[in-house]
mmCIF file with all atom_site columns, C-alpha atoms in Angstrom:
data_model
loop_
_atom_site.group_PDB
_atom_site.id
_atom_site.type_symbol
_atom_site.label_atom_id
_atom_site.label_alt_id
_atom_site.label_comp_id
_atom_site.label_asym_id
_atom_site.label_entity_id
_atom_site.label_seq_id
_atom_site.pdbx_PDB_ins_code
_atom_site.Cartn_x
_atom_site.Cartn_y
_atom_site.Cartn_z
_atom_site.occupancy
_atom_site.B_iso_or_equiv
_atom_site.pdbx_formal_charge
_atom_site.auth_seq_id
_atom_site.auth_comp_id
_atom_site.auth_asym_id
_atom_site.auth_atom_id
_atom_site.pdbx_PDB_model_num
ATOM 1   C CA . MET K 1 1   ? 41.961  -19.139 56.023  1.00 55.00 ? 1   MET K CA 1
ATOM 2   C CA . GLY K 1 2   ? 43.159  -21.715 53.578  1.00 65.00 ? 2   GLY K CA 1
ATOM 3   C CA . ALA K 1 3   ? 44.288  -21.503 49.979  1.00 64.00 ? 3   ALA K CA 1
ATOM 4   C CA . ALA K 1 4   ? 40.869  -22.665 48.755  1.00 62.00 ? 4   ALA K CA 1
ATOM 5   C CA . ASP K 1 5   ? 39.111  -19.862 50.659  1.00 69.00 ? 5   ASP K CA 1
ATOM 6   C CA . LYS K 1 6   ? 41.342  -17.178 49.075  1.00 76.00 ? 6   LYS K CA 1
ATOM 7   C CA . TRP K 1 7   ? 40.250  -18.114 45.547  1.00 76.00 ? 7   TRP K CA 1
ATOM 8   C CA . LEU K 1 8   ? 36.600  -18.878 46.260  1.00 77.00 ? 8   LEU K CA 1
ATOM 9   C CA . LEU K 1 9   ? 35.370  -15.261 46.490  1.00 75.00 ? 9   LEU K CA 1
ATOM 10  C CA . PRO K 1 10  ? 37.110  -14.034 43.277  1.00 77.00 ? 10  PRO K CA 1
ATOM 11  C CA . LEU K 1 11  ? 36.004  -17.183 41.411  1.00 75.00 ? 11  LEU K CA 1
ATOM 12  C CA . VAL K 1 12  ? 32.355  -16.717 42.425  1.00 77.00 ? 12  VAL K CA 1
ATOM 13  C CA . SER K 1 13  ? 32.520  -12.970 41.662  1.00 77.00 ? 13  SER K CA 1
ATOM 14  C CA . VAL K 1 14  ? 34.033  -13.454 38.200  1.00 75.00 ? 14  VAL K CA 1
ATOM 15  C CA . SER K 1 15  ? 31.573  -16.262 37.436  1.00 78.00 ? 15  SER K CA 1
ATOM 16  C CA . PHE K 1 16  ? 28.646  -14.095 38.535  1.00 76.00 ? 16  PHE K CA 1
ATOM 17  C CA . VAL K 1 17  ? 29.793  -11.107 36.437  1.00 72.00 ? 17  VAL K CA 1
ATOM 18  C CA . SER K 1 18  ? 30.422  -13.365 33.405  1.00 75.00 ? 18  SER K CA 1
ATOM 19  C CA . LEU K 1 19  ? 26.984  -14.919 33.762  1.00 70.00 ? 19  LEU K CA 1
ATOM 20  C CA . MET K 1 20  ? 25.359  -11.464 33.976  1.00 68.00 ? 20  MET K CA 1
ATOM 21  C CA . LEU K 1 21  ? 27.235  -10.244 30.884  1.00 63.00 ? 21  LEU K CA 1
ATOM 22  C CA . PHE K 1 22  ? 26.279  -13.388 28.985  1.00 64.00 ? 22  PHE K CA 1
ATOM 23  C CA . LEU K 1 23  ? 22.593  -13.075 29.940  1.00 63.00 ? 23  LEU K CA 1
ATOM 24  C CA . SER K 1 24  ? 22.449  -9.367  29.118  1.00 62.00 ? 24  SER K CA 1
ATOM 25  C CA . ALA K 1 25  ? 24.072  -9.981  25.729  1.00 58.00 ? 25  ALA K CA 1
ATOM 26  C CA . LEU K 1 26  ? 21.679  -12.842 25.061  1.00 55.00 ? 26  LEU K CA 1
ATOM 27  C CA . SER K 1 27  ? 18.581  -10.850 26.019  1.00 52.00 ? 27  SER K CA 1
ATOM 28  C CA . GLY K 1 28  ? 19.809  -7.804  24.091  1.00 49.00 ? 28  GLY K CA 1
ATOM 29  C CA . TYR K 1 29  ? 20.310  -9.920  20.987  1.00 44.00 ? 29  TYR K CA 1
ATOM 30  C CA . SER K 1 30  ? 16.904  -11.524 21.190  1.00 41.00 ? 30  SER K CA 1
ATOM 31  C CA . ALA K 1 31  ? 15.175  -8.216  21.906  1.00 40.00 ? 31  ALA K CA 1
ATOM 32  C CA . SER K 1 32  ? 16.809  -6.495  18.956  1.00 40.00 ? 32  SER K CA 1
ATOM 33  C CA . SER K 1 33  ? 16.086  -9.385  16.613  1.00 40.00 ? 33  SER K CA 1
ATOM 34  C CA . ALA K 1 34  ? 12.479  -9.459  17.807  1.00 40.00 ? 34  ALA K CA 1
ATOM 35  C CA . LEU K 1 35  ? 12.248  -5.705  17.198  1.00 39.00 ? 35  LEU K CA 1
ATOM 36  C CA . PHE K 1 36  ? 13.534  -6.020  13.646  1.00 40.00 ? 36  PHE K CA 1
ATOM 37  C CA . ALA K 1 37  ? 11.325  -9.021  12.994  1.00 41.00 ? 37  ALA K CA 1
ATOM 38  C CA . ARG K 1 38  ? 8.216   -6.926  13.711  1.00 40.00 ? 38  ARG K CA 1
ATOM 39  C CA . LEU K 1 39  ? 9.151   -4.042  11.432  1.00 40.00 ? 39  LEU K CA 1
ATOM 40  C CA . PRO K 1 40  ? 7.424   -4.034  8.046   1.00 45.00 ? 40  PRO K CA 1
ATOM 41  C CA . PRO K 1 41  ? 9.632   -4.821  5.087   1.00 46.00 ? 41  PRO K CA 1
ATOM 42  C CA . PRO K 1 42  ? 11.223  -1.760  3.515   1.00 47.00 ? 42  PRO K CA 1
ATOM 43  C CA . SER K 1 43  ? 9.305   -0.170  0.689   1.00 53.00 ? 43  SER K CA 1
ATOM 44  C CA . TYR K 1 44  ? 11.097  -0.413  -2.627  1.00 57.00 ? 44  TYR K CA 1
ATOM 45  C CA . VAL K 1 45  ? 8.897   2.233   -4.180  1.00 58.00 ? 45  VAL K CA 1
ATOM 46  C CA . ARG K 1 46  ? 10.892  5.393   -4.694  1.00 61.00 ? 46  ARG K CA 1
ATOM 47  C CA . ARG K 1 47  ? 9.180   8.712   -4.079  1.00 60.00 ? 47  ARG K CA 1
ATOM 48  C CA . GLY K 1 48  ? 10.221  12.309  -4.409  1.00 63.00 ? 48  GLY K CA 1
ATOM 49  C CA . ALA K 1 49  ? 11.547  14.668  -7.062  1.00 66.00 ? 49  ALA K CA 1
ATOM 50  C CA . ALA K 1 50  ? 14.137  12.230  -8.452  1.00 70.00 ? 50  ALA K CA 1
ATOM 51  C CA . ALA K 1 51  ? 11.609  9.389   -8.780  1.00 75.00 ? 51  ALA K CA 1
ATOM 52  C CA . PRO K 1 52  ? 9.283   8.911   -11.750 1.00 81.00 ? 52  PRO K CA 1
ATOM 53  C CA . PRO K 1 53  ? 5.829   10.473  -11.338 1.00 85.00 ? 53  PRO K CA 1
ATOM 54  C CA . SER K 1 54  ? 3.113   8.620   -9.480  1.00 88.00 ? 54  SER K CA 1
ATOM 55  C CA . PHE K 1 55  ? -0.551  8.568   -10.411 1.00 92.00 ? 55  PHE K CA 1
ATOM 56  C CA . ALA K 1 56  ? -3.854  8.413   -8.568  1.00 94.00 ? 56  ALA K CA 1
ATOM 57  C CA . TYR K 1 57  ? -6.386  6.478   -10.608 1.00 94.00 ? 57  TYR K CA 1
ATOM 58  C CA . LEU K 1 58  ? -10.154 6.599   -10.370 1.00 93.00 ? 58  LEU K CA 1
ATOM 59  C CA . LEU K 1 59  ? -11.446 3.496   -12.148 1.00 92.00 ? 59  LEU K CA 1
ATOM 60  C CA . SER K 1 60  ? -15.213 3.695   -12.486 1.00 89.00 ? 60  SER K CA 1
ATOM 61  C CA . GLY K 1 61  ? -17.923 1.479   -13.899 1.00 89.00 ? 61  GLY K CA 1
ATOM 62  C CA . GLY K 1 62  ? -21.562 0.572   -13.587 1.00 87.00 ? 62  GLY K CA 1
ATOM 63  C CA . ARG K 1 63  ? -23.670 -2.521  -13.031 1.00 89.00 ? 63  ARG K CA 1
ATOM 64  C CA . GLY K 1 64  ? -21.941 -5.597  -14.456 1.00 90.00 ? 64  GLY K CA 1
ATOM 65  C CA . ASP K 1 65  ? -18.555 -3.886  -14.890 1.00 89.00 ? 65  ASP K CA 1
ATOM 66  C CA . GLY K 1 66  ? -16.749 -5.554  -11.978 1.00 90.00 ? 66  GLY K CA 1
ATOM 67  C CA . ARG K 1 67  ? -14.704 -7.923  -14.152 1.00 91.00 ? 67  ARG K CA 1
ATOM 68  C CA . ARG K 1 68  ? -13.873 -5.161  -16.621 1.00 91.00 ? 68  ARG K CA 1
ATOM 69  C CA . LEU K 1 69  ? -12.709 -2.922  -13.777 1.00 92.00 ? 69  LEU K CA 1
ATOM 70  C CA . LEU K 1 70  ? -10.462 -5.703  -12.487 1.00 92.00 ? 70  LEU K CA 1
ATOM 71  C CA . ARG K 1 71  ? -9.015  -6.211  -15.986 1.00 92.00 ? 71  ARG K CA 1
ATOM 72  C CA . LEU K 1 72  ? -8.394  -2.474  -16.276 1.00 92.00 ? 72  LEU K CA 1
ATOM 73  C CA . LEU K 1 73  ? -6.768  -2.372  -12.838 1.00 92.00 ? 73  LEU K CA 1
ATOM 74  C CA . LEU K 1 74  ? -4.412  -5.219  -13.697 1.00 90.00 ? 74  LEU K CA 1
ATOM 75  C CA . ALA K 1 75  ? -3.478  -3.485  -16.954 1.00 89.00 ? 75  ALA K CA 1
ATOM 76  C CA . VAL K 1 76  ? -2.514  -0.163  -15.346 1.00 90.00 ? 76  VAL K CA 1
ATOM 77  C CA . TYR K 1 77  ? -1.335  -1.395  -11.933 1.00 91.00 ? 77  TYR K CA 1
ATOM 78  C CA . HIS K 1 78  ? 1.986   -0.132  -10.609 1.00 89.00 ? 78  HIS K CA 1
ATOM 79  C CA . PRO K 1 79  ? 3.031   -0.256  -6.925  1.00 89.00 ? 79  PRO K CA 1
ATOM 80  C CA . ARG K 1 80  ? 3.855   3.459   -6.861  1.00 88.00 ? 80  ARG K CA 1
ATOM 81  C CA . ASN K 1 81  ? 0.291   4.497   -7.724  1.00 91.00 ? 81  ASN K CA 1
ATOM 82  C CA . GLN K 1 82  ? -2.924  4.772   -5.720  1.00 94.00 ? 82  GLN K CA 1
ATOM 83  C CA . TYR K 1 83  ? -6.190  3.303   -7.062  1.00 94.00 ? 83  TYR K CA 1
ATOM 84  C CA . LEU K 1 84  ? -9.835  3.846   -6.209  1.00 93.00 ? 84  LEU K CA 1
ATOM 85  C CA . LEU K 1 85  ? -12.391 1.544   -7.835  1.00 92.00 ? 85  LEU K CA 1
ATOM 86  C CA . HIS K 1 86  ? -15.912 2.939   -8.076  1.00 90.00 ? 86  HIS K CA 1
ATOM 87  C CA . LEU K 1 87  ? -18.980 0.965   -9.099  1.00 89.00 ? 87  LEU K CA 1
ATOM 88  C CA . SER K 1 88  ? -22.010 3.215   -9.567  1.00 86.00 ? 88  SER K CA 1
ATOM 89  C CA . ALA K 1 89  ? -24.955 3.163   -7.189  1.00 85.00 ? 89  ALA K CA 1
ATOM 90  C CA . ASP K 1 90  ? -26.989 0.968   -9.558  1.00 86.00 ? 90  ASP K CA 1
ATOM 91  C CA . ALA K 1 91  ? -24.488 -1.898  -9.083  1.00 88.00 ? 91  ALA K CA 1
ATOM 92  C CA . PRO K 1 92  ? -25.574 -4.341  -6.367  1.00 89.00 ? 92  PRO K CA 1
ATOM 93  C CA . GLU K 1 93  ? -23.639 -4.530  -3.117  1.00 90.00 ? 93  GLU K CA 1
ATOM 94  C CA . ALA K 1 94  ? -22.723 -8.152  -3.885  1.00 91.00 ? 94  ALA K CA 1
ATOM 95  C CA . GLU K 1 95  ? -20.917 -7.029  -7.032  1.00 92.00 ? 95  GLU K CA 1
ATOM 96  C CA . ARG K 1 96  ? -18.954 -4.474  -5.010  1.00 90.00 ? 96  ARG K CA 1
ATOM 97  C CA . LEU K 1 97  ? -17.965 -7.159  -2.485  1.00 91.00 ? 97  LEU K CA 1
ATOM 98  C CA . ASP K 1 98  ? -17.032 -9.559  -5.294  1.00 92.00 ? 98  ASP K CA 1
ATOM 99  C CA . LEU K 1 99  ? -14.846 -6.874  -6.852  1.00 91.00 ? 99  LEU K CA 1
ATOM 100 C CA . ALA K 1 100 ? -13.033 -6.231  -3.560  1.00 90.00 ? 100 ALA K CA 1
ATOM 101 C CA . ALA K 1 101 ? -12.449 -9.968  -3.079  1.00 91.00 ? 101 ALA K CA 1
ATOM 102 C CA . ALA K 1 102 ? -11.265 -10.391 -6.678  1.00 92.00 ? 102 ALA K CA 1
ATOM 103 C CA . VAL K 1 103 ? -8.785  -7.536  -6.252  1.00 90.00 ? 103 VAL K CA 1
ATOM 104 C CA . ALA K 1 104 ? -7.343  -9.216  -3.160  1.00 88.00 ? 104 ALA K CA 1
ATOM 105 C CA . ARG K 1 105 ? -7.028  -12.549 -5.002  1.00 90.00 ? 105 ARG K CA 1
ATOM 106 C CA . ALA K 1 106 ? -5.758  -11.134 -8.297  1.00 86.00 ? 106 ALA K CA 1
ATOM 107 C CA . ALA K 1 107 ? -2.161  -10.346 -7.373  1.00 82.00 ? 107 ALA K CA 1
ATOM 108 C CA . PRO K 1 108 ? -0.198  -10.612 -4.136  1.00 81.00 ? 108 PRO K CA 1
ATOM 109 C CA . ALA K 1 109 ? 1.462   -7.258  -4.852  1.00 82.00 ? 109 ALA K CA 1
ATOM 110 C CA . ILE K 1 110 ? -1.867  -5.460  -4.645  1.00 85.00 ? 110 ILE K CA 1
ATOM 111 C CA . THR K 1 111 ? -2.454  -6.808  -1.149  1.00 85.00 ? 111 THR K CA 1
ATOM 112 C CA . ALA K 1 112 ? 1.165   -6.229  -0.105  1.00 87.00 ? 112 ALA K CA 1
ATOM 113 C CA . PHE K 1 113 ? 1.258   -2.579  -1.147  1.00 88.00 ? 113 PHE K CA 1
ATOM 114 C CA . GLY K 1 114 ? -2.293  -1.804  -0.003  1.00 87.00 ? 114 GLY K CA 1
ATOM 115 C CA . ASN K 1 115 ? -2.787  0.867   -2.640  1.00 90.00 ? 115 ASN K CA 1
ATOM 116 C CA . VAL K 1 116 ? -6.134  -0.268  -4.080  1.00 91.00 ? 116 VAL K CA 1
ATOM 117 C CA . ASP K 1 117 ? -9.476  0.632   -2.489  1.00 90.00 ? 117 ASP K CA 1
ATOM 118 C CA . VAL K 1 118 ? -13.084 0.044   -3.518  1.00 89.00 ? 118 VAL K CA 1
ATOM 119 C CA . VAL K 1 119 ? -15.767 2.660   -2.829  1.00 87.00 ? 119 VAL K CA 1
ATOM 120 C CA . GLY K 1 120 ? -18.209 1.130   -0.368  1.00 82.00 ? 120 GLY K CA 1
ATOM 121 C CA . ARG K 1 121 ? -21.267 3.380   -0.708  1.00 79.00 ? 121 ARG K CA 1
ATOM 122 C CA . PRO K 1 122 ? -21.311 5.428   -3.900  1.00 78.00 ? 122 PRO K CA 1
ATOM 123 C CA . ALA K 1 123 ? -23.626 8.386   -4.271  1.00 72.00 ? 123 ALA K CA 1
ATOM 124 C CA . ALA K 1 124 ? -26.451 8.062   -6.776  1.00 70.00 ? 124 ALA K CA 1
ATOM 125 C CA . GLY K 1 125 ? -26.128 10.063  -9.955  1.00 68.00 ? 125 GLY K CA 1
ATOM 126 C CA . THR K 1 126 ? -25.438 10.012  -13.655 1.00 67.00 ? 126 THR K CA 1
ATOM 127 C CA . PRO K 1 127 ? -21.959 10.087  -15.157 1.00 63.00 ? 127 PRO K CA 1
ATOM 128 C CA . MET K 1 128 ? -22.822 13.264  -17.049 1.00 68.00 ? 128 MET K CA 1
ATOM 129 C CA . GLY K 1 129 ? -23.309 16.696  -15.589 1.00 71.00 ? 129 GLY K CA 1
ATOM 130 C CA . SER K 1 130 ? -22.742 17.912  -12.082 1.00 79.00 ? 130 SER K CA 1
ATOM 131 C CA . SER K 1 131 ? -23.263 14.560  -10.333 1.00 79.00 ? 131 SER K CA 1
ATOM 132 C CA . GLY K 1 132 ? -20.440 12.988  -12.379 1.00 80.00 ? 132 GLY K CA 1
ATOM 133 C CA . LEU K 1 133 ? -18.183 15.923  -11.585 1.00 84.00 ? 133 LEU K CA 1
ATOM 134 C CA . ALA K 1 134 ? -19.100 15.733  -7.892  1.00 85.00 ? 134 ALA K CA 1
ATOM 135 C CA . ALA K 1 135 ? -18.302 12.000  -7.835  1.00 85.00 ? 135 ALA K CA 1
ATOM 136 C CA . THR K 1 136 ? -14.912 12.667  -9.437  1.00 87.00 ? 136 THR K CA 1
ATOM 137 C CA . LEU K 1 137 ? -14.128 15.405  -6.912  1.00 90.00 ? 137 LEU K CA 1
ATOM 138 C CA . ARG K 1 138 ? -15.182 13.156  -4.005  1.00 89.00 ? 138 ARG K CA 1
ATOM 139 C CA . ALA K 1 139 ? -12.930 10.416  -5.377  1.00 89.00 ? 139 ALA K CA 1
ATOM 140 C CA . ALA K 1 140 ? -9.990  12.823  -5.663  1.00 91.00 ? 140 ALA K CA 1
ATOM 141 C CA . ALA K 1 141 ? -10.561 13.926  -2.067  1.00 92.00 ? 141 ALA K CA 1
ATOM 142 C CA . ALA K 1 142 ? -10.704 10.291  -0.924  1.00 91.00 ? 142 ALA K CA 1
ATOM 143 C CA . LEU K 1 143 ? -7.462  9.513   -2.765  1.00 91.00 ? 143 LEU K CA 1
ATOM 144 C CA . LEU K 1 144 ? -5.801  12.507  -1.108  1.00 92.00 ? 144 LEU K CA 1
ATOM 145 C CA . ARG K 1 145 ? -6.916  11.230  2.298   1.00 91.00 ? 145 ARG K CA 1
ATOM 146 C CA . LEU K 1 146 ? -5.596  7.750   1.509   1.00 89.00 ? 146 LEU K CA 1
ATOM 147 C CA . ASP K 1 147 ? -2.208  8.916   0.203   1.00 87.00 ? 147 ASP K CA 1
ATOM 148 C CA . ALA K 1 148 ? -1.256  12.409  -0.905  1.00 87.00 ? 148 ALA K CA 1
ATOM 149 C CA . GLU K 1 149 ? 2.065   11.362  -2.458  1.00 85.00 ? 149 GLU K CA 1
ATOM 150 C CA . TRP K 1 150 ? 0.884   11.293  -6.077  1.00 90.00 ? 150 TRP K CA 1
ATOM 151 C CA . ASP K 1 151 ? 1.567   13.731  -8.888  1.00 89.00 ? 151 ASP K CA 1
ATOM 152 C CA . TRP K 1 152 ? -1.238  13.168  -11.410 1.00 91.00 ? 152 TRP K CA 1
ATOM 153 C CA . PHE K 1 153 ? -4.929  12.264  -11.203 1.00 93.00 ? 153 PHE K CA 1
ATOM 154 C CA . VAL K 1 154 ? -6.305  9.998   -13.948 1.00 93.00 ? 154 VAL K CA 1
ATOM 155 C CA . THR K 1 155 ? -9.903  8.888   -14.447 1.00 91.00 ? 155 THR K CA 1
ATOM 156 C CA . LEU K 1 156 ? -10.675 5.791   -16.492 1.00 91.00 ? 156 LEU K CA 1
ATOM 157 C CA . SER K 1 157 ? -13.944 3.987   -17.069 1.00 89.00 ? 157 SER K CA 1
ATOM 158 C CA . ALA K 1 158 ? -14.482 0.256   -17.406 1.00 87.00 ? 158 ALA K CA 1
ATOM 159 C CA . ALA K 1 159 ? -14.775 0.734   -21.171 1.00 85.00 ? 159 ALA K CA 1
ATOM 160 C CA . ASP K 1 160 ? -11.207 2.084   -21.361 1.00 83.00 ? 160 ASP K CA 1
ATOM 161 C CA . TYR K 1 161 ? -8.404  -0.357  -21.880 1.00 72.00 ? 161 TYR K CA 1
ATOM 162 C CA . PRO K 1 162 ? -4.924  1.163   -22.005 1.00 63.00 ? 162 PRO K CA 1
ATOM 163 C CA . LEU K 1 163 ? -2.624  0.386   -24.874 1.00 59.00 ? 163 LEU K CA 1
ATOM 164 C CA . LEU K 1 164 ? 0.499   1.485   -22.981 1.00 61.00 ? 164 LEU K CA 1
ATOM 165 C CA . THR K 1 165 ? 1.720   0.512   -19.537 1.00 60.00 ? 165 THR K CA 1
ATOM 166 C CA . GLN K 1 166 ? 2.755   3.194   -17.081 1.00 61.00 ? 166 GLN K CA 1
ATOM 167 C CA . ASP K 1 167 ? 6.395   2.708   -18.037 1.00 62.00 ? 167 ASP K CA 1
ATOM 168 C CA . GLY K 1 168 ? 5.446   3.494   -21.631 1.00 61.00 ? 168 GLY K CA 1
ATOM 169 C CA . LYS K 1 169 ? 3.581   6.661   -20.591 1.00 60.00 ? 169 LYS K CA 1
ATOM 170 C CA . ILE K 1 170 ? 6.243   8.189   -18.332 1.00 60.00 ? 170 ILE K CA 1
ATOM 171 C CA . PRO K 1 171 ? 8.351   9.792   -21.120 1.00 59.00 ? 171 PRO K CA 1
ATOM 172 C CA . ASN K 1 172 ? 5.210   11.615  -22.315 1.00 58.00 ? 172 ASN K CA 1
ATOM 173 C CA . VAL K 1 173 ? 4.370   13.087  -18.906 1.00 61.00 ? 173 VAL K CA 1
ATOM 174 C CA . SER K 1 174 ? 6.134   16.286  -17.970 1.00 59.00 ? 174 SER K CA 1
ATOM 175 C CA . PRO K 1 175 ? 7.124   16.861  -14.348 1.00 61.00 ? 175 PRO K CA 1
ATOM 176 C CA . PRO K 1 176 ? 4.375   18.447  -12.268 1.00 59.00 ? 176 PRO K CA 1
ATOM 177 C CA . PRO K 1 177 ? 4.626   22.178  -11.611 1.00 58.00 ? 177 PRO K CA 1
ATOM 178 C CA . ILE K 1 178 ? 6.145   23.084  -8.275  1.00 57.00 ? 178 ILE K CA 1
#
């Protein structure tokens, strides 16, 4: 056994172990970076008792009110809130689809936060009396199914146009009862 044979086995062993460590570190790095790359971006919307109150809005209108509903939505929109847009049963389906498409195009934040929905098949009825109350209760139930992390329920019609933003209203809203 020569001098070259004495060093060959340790050299191959150390090289093999180094290669394995390098490959495991490389695959571990790429796997962890791939894992973090697939996670959704963190939400910057604070929730809980220390956060400002959040609202669930029912924005309702009738035939021809799609543009007014969009204007109202953009006026009251805040990422912390949940929104349900309701066009009455007399509005054509095309208007409902146009409203949903306009909401998606209106602001990237609305699409990013995913907190605006449009009622697909509204029940027939009048805004007055029991059918209006039933529609409001169905909308509140739908908003609870979509996201139950809101403190106040607000109904607005297409004819309403707020004079204050949500940030202007918050000092006037007391904390919800616990």
